[in-house]
mmCIF file of C-alpha atoms in Angstrom:
data_model
loop_
_atom_site.group_PDB
_atom_site.id
_atom_site.type_symbol
_atom_site.label_atom_id
_atom_site.label_comp_id
_atom_site.label_asym_id
_atom_site.label_seq_id
_atom_site.Cartn_x
_atom_site.Cartn_y
_atom_site.Cartn_z
ATOM 1 C CA UNK A 186 130.774 15.344 -19.636
ATOM 2 C CA UNK A 187 132.353 12.107 -18.439
ATOM 3 C CA UNK A 188 132.430 13.480 -14.895
ATOM 4 C CA UNK A 189 128.757 14.422 -15.146
ATOM 5 C CA UNK A 190 127.891 10.881 -16.269
ATOM 6 C CA UNK A 191 129.875 9.490 -13.348
ATOM 7 C CA UNK A 192 127.956 11.680 -10.910
ATOM 8 C CA UNK A 193 124.650 10.765 -12.487
ATOM 9 C CA UNK A 194 125.510 7.079 -12.135
ATOM 10 C CA UNK A 195 126.469 7.565 -8.477
ATOM 11 C CA UNK A 196 123.208 9.395 -7.813
ATOM 12 C CA UNK A 197 121.245 6.596 -9.479
ATOM 13 C CA UNK A 198 123.067 3.949 -7.431
ATOM 14 C CA UNK A 199 122.426 5.887 -4.216
ATOM 15 C CA UNK A 200 118.727 6.081 -5.103
ATOM 16 C CA UNK A 201 118.621 2.322 -5.702
ATOM 17 C CA UNK A 202 120.309 1.649 -2.346
ATOM 18 C CA UNK A 203 117.861 3.989 -0.613
ATOM 19 C CA UNK A 204 114.895 2.255 -2.229
ATOM 20 C CA UNK A 205 116.221 -1.163 -1.184
ATOM 21 C CA UNK A 206 116.673 0.120 2.364
ATOM 22 C CA UNK A 207 113.106 1.494 2.345
ATOM 23 C CA UNK A 208 111.758 -1.893 1.256
ATOM 24 C CA UNK A 209 113.699 -3.611 4.046
ATOM 25 C CA UNK A 210 112.222 -1.204 6.594
ATOM 26 C CA UNK A 211 108.712 -1.774 5.282
ATOM 27 C CA UNK A 212 109.187 -5.526 5.555
ATOM 28 C CA UNK A 213 110.571 -5.278 9.107
ATOM 29 C CA UNK A 214 107.717 -3.063 10.252
ATOM 30 C CA UNK A 215 105.164 -5.296 8.577
ATOM 31 C CA UNK A 216 106.630 -8.360 10.258
ATOM 32 C CA UNK A 217 106.684 -6.614 13.636
ATOM 33 C CA UNK A 218 103.047 -5.571 13.246
ATOM 34 C CA UNK A 219 102.068 -9.123 12.296
ATOM 35 C CA UNK A 220 103.886 -10.553 15.319
ATOM 36 C CA UNK A 221 102.226 -8.081 17.668
ATOM 37 C CA UNK A 222 98.852 -8.835 16.178
ATOM 38 C CA UNK A 223 99.454 -12.574 16.588
ATOM 39 C CA UNK A 224 100.507 -12.067 20.207
ATOM 40 C CA UNK A 225 97.300 -10.159 20.940
ATOM 41 C CA UNK A 226 95.275 -12.859 19.203
ATOM 42 C CA UNK A 227 97.031 -15.581 21.211
ATOM 43 C CA UNK A 228 96.323 -13.734 24.473
ATOM 44 C CA UNK A 229 92.683 -13.376 23.504
ATOM 45 C CA UNK A 230 92.400 -17.058 22.603
ATOM 46 C CA UNK A 231 93.914 -18.088 25.919
ATOM 47 C CA UNK A 232 91.433 -15.886 27.747
ATOM 48 C CA UNK A 233 88.515 -17.251 25.759
ATOM 49 C CA UNK A 234 89.726 -20.897 26.008
ATOM 50 C CA UNK A 235 88.463 -22.055 22.684
ATOM 51 C CA UNK A 236 85.432 -19.785 22.412
ATOM 52 C CA UNK A 237 84.889 -17.663 19.291
ATOM 53 C CA UNK A 238 87.695 -15.163 18.790
ATOM 54 C CA UNK A 239 87.159 -11.438 18.702
ATOM 55 C CA UNK A 240 89.261 -8.561 19.983
ATOM 56 C CA UNK A 241 87.636 -6.479 22.681
ATOM 57 C CA UNK A 242 87.475 -2.711 22.274
ATOM 58 C CA UNK A 243 90.584 -2.099 24.402
ATOM 59 C CA UNK A 244 92.665 -4.535 22.367
ATOM 60 C CA UNK A 245 91.431 -3.029 19.105
ATOM 61 C CA UNK A 246 92.452 0.427 20.317
ATOM 62 C CA UNK A 247 95.857 -0.929 21.414
ATOM 63 C CA UNK A 248 96.414 -2.645 18.073
ATOM 64 C CA UNK A 249 95.413 0.525 16.194
ATOM 65 C CA UNK A 250 97.791 2.586 18.327
ATOM 66 C CA UNK A 251 100.644 0.148 17.683
ATOM 67 C CA UNK A 252 99.994 0.206 13.947
ATOM 68 C CA UNK A 253 99.719 4.005 13.976
ATOM 69 C CA UNK A 254 103.002 4.383 15.837
ATOM 70 C CA UNK A 255 104.745 2.038 13.434
ATOM 71 C CA UNK A 256 103.358 3.919 10.457
ATOM 72 C CA UNK A 257 104.538 7.251 11.913
ATOM 73 C CA UNK A 258 107.998 5.840 12.652
ATOM 74 C CA UNK A 259 108.293 4.412 9.172
ATOM 75 C CA UNK A 260 107.131 7.659 7.574
ATOM 76 C CA UNK A 261 109.710 9.626 9.577
ATOM 77 C CA UNK A 262 112.487 7.241 8.544
ATOM 78 C CA UNK A 263 111.485 7.321 4.896
ATOM 79 C CA UNK A 264 111.185 11.111 4.890
ATOM 80 C CA UNK A 265 114.559 11.505 6.609
ATOM 81 C CA UNK A 266 116.206 9.246 4.030
ATOM 82 C CA UNK A 267 114.485 11.043 1.172
ATOM 83 C CA UNK A 268 115.542 14.448 2.517
ATOM 84 C CA UNK A 269 119.129 13.254 2.891
ATOM 85 C CA UNK A 270 119.020 11.818 -0.620
ATOM 86 C CA UNK A 271 117.585 15.040 -2.006
ATOM 87 C CA UNK A 272 120.327 17.044 -0.328
ATOM 88 C CA UNK A 273 122.968 14.771 -1.838
ATOM 89 C CA UNK A 274 121.356 15.066 -5.268
ATOM 90 C CA UNK A 275 121.224 18.844 -5.029
ATOM 91 C CA UNK A 276 124.851 19.071 -3.915
ATOM 92 C CA UNK A 277 125.982 16.835 -6.766
ATOM 93 C CA UNK A 278 123.885 18.768 -9.255
ATOM 94 C CA UNK A 279 125.560 21.996 -8.075
ATOM 95 C CA UNK A 280 128.978 20.355 -8.443
ATOM 96 C CA UNK A 281 128.137 19.214 -11.955
ATOM 97 C CA UNK A 282 126.813 22.648 -12.856
ATOM 98 C CA UNK A 283 130.002 24.296 -11.591
#
């Protein structure tokens, strides 16, 4: 029983670490997307030289592609971590059951 509680606590701590790591990744990807968006905006402003700002169709497509790629990358990372975590949980549950 004490061993089972110890395993449960370890599983909970691993889940908390994984969630913290996921939040860090989300923040990094969000910051990267914001920086890329700002860079595109700065390029556009330089080209317009003070005129009203608006992304042209090509830049909108590029920005959407960048955001899509980042979202896919993040989803893959989160899924990989979740799968690894699930495998660890299942292995520990089998150990506890034995």
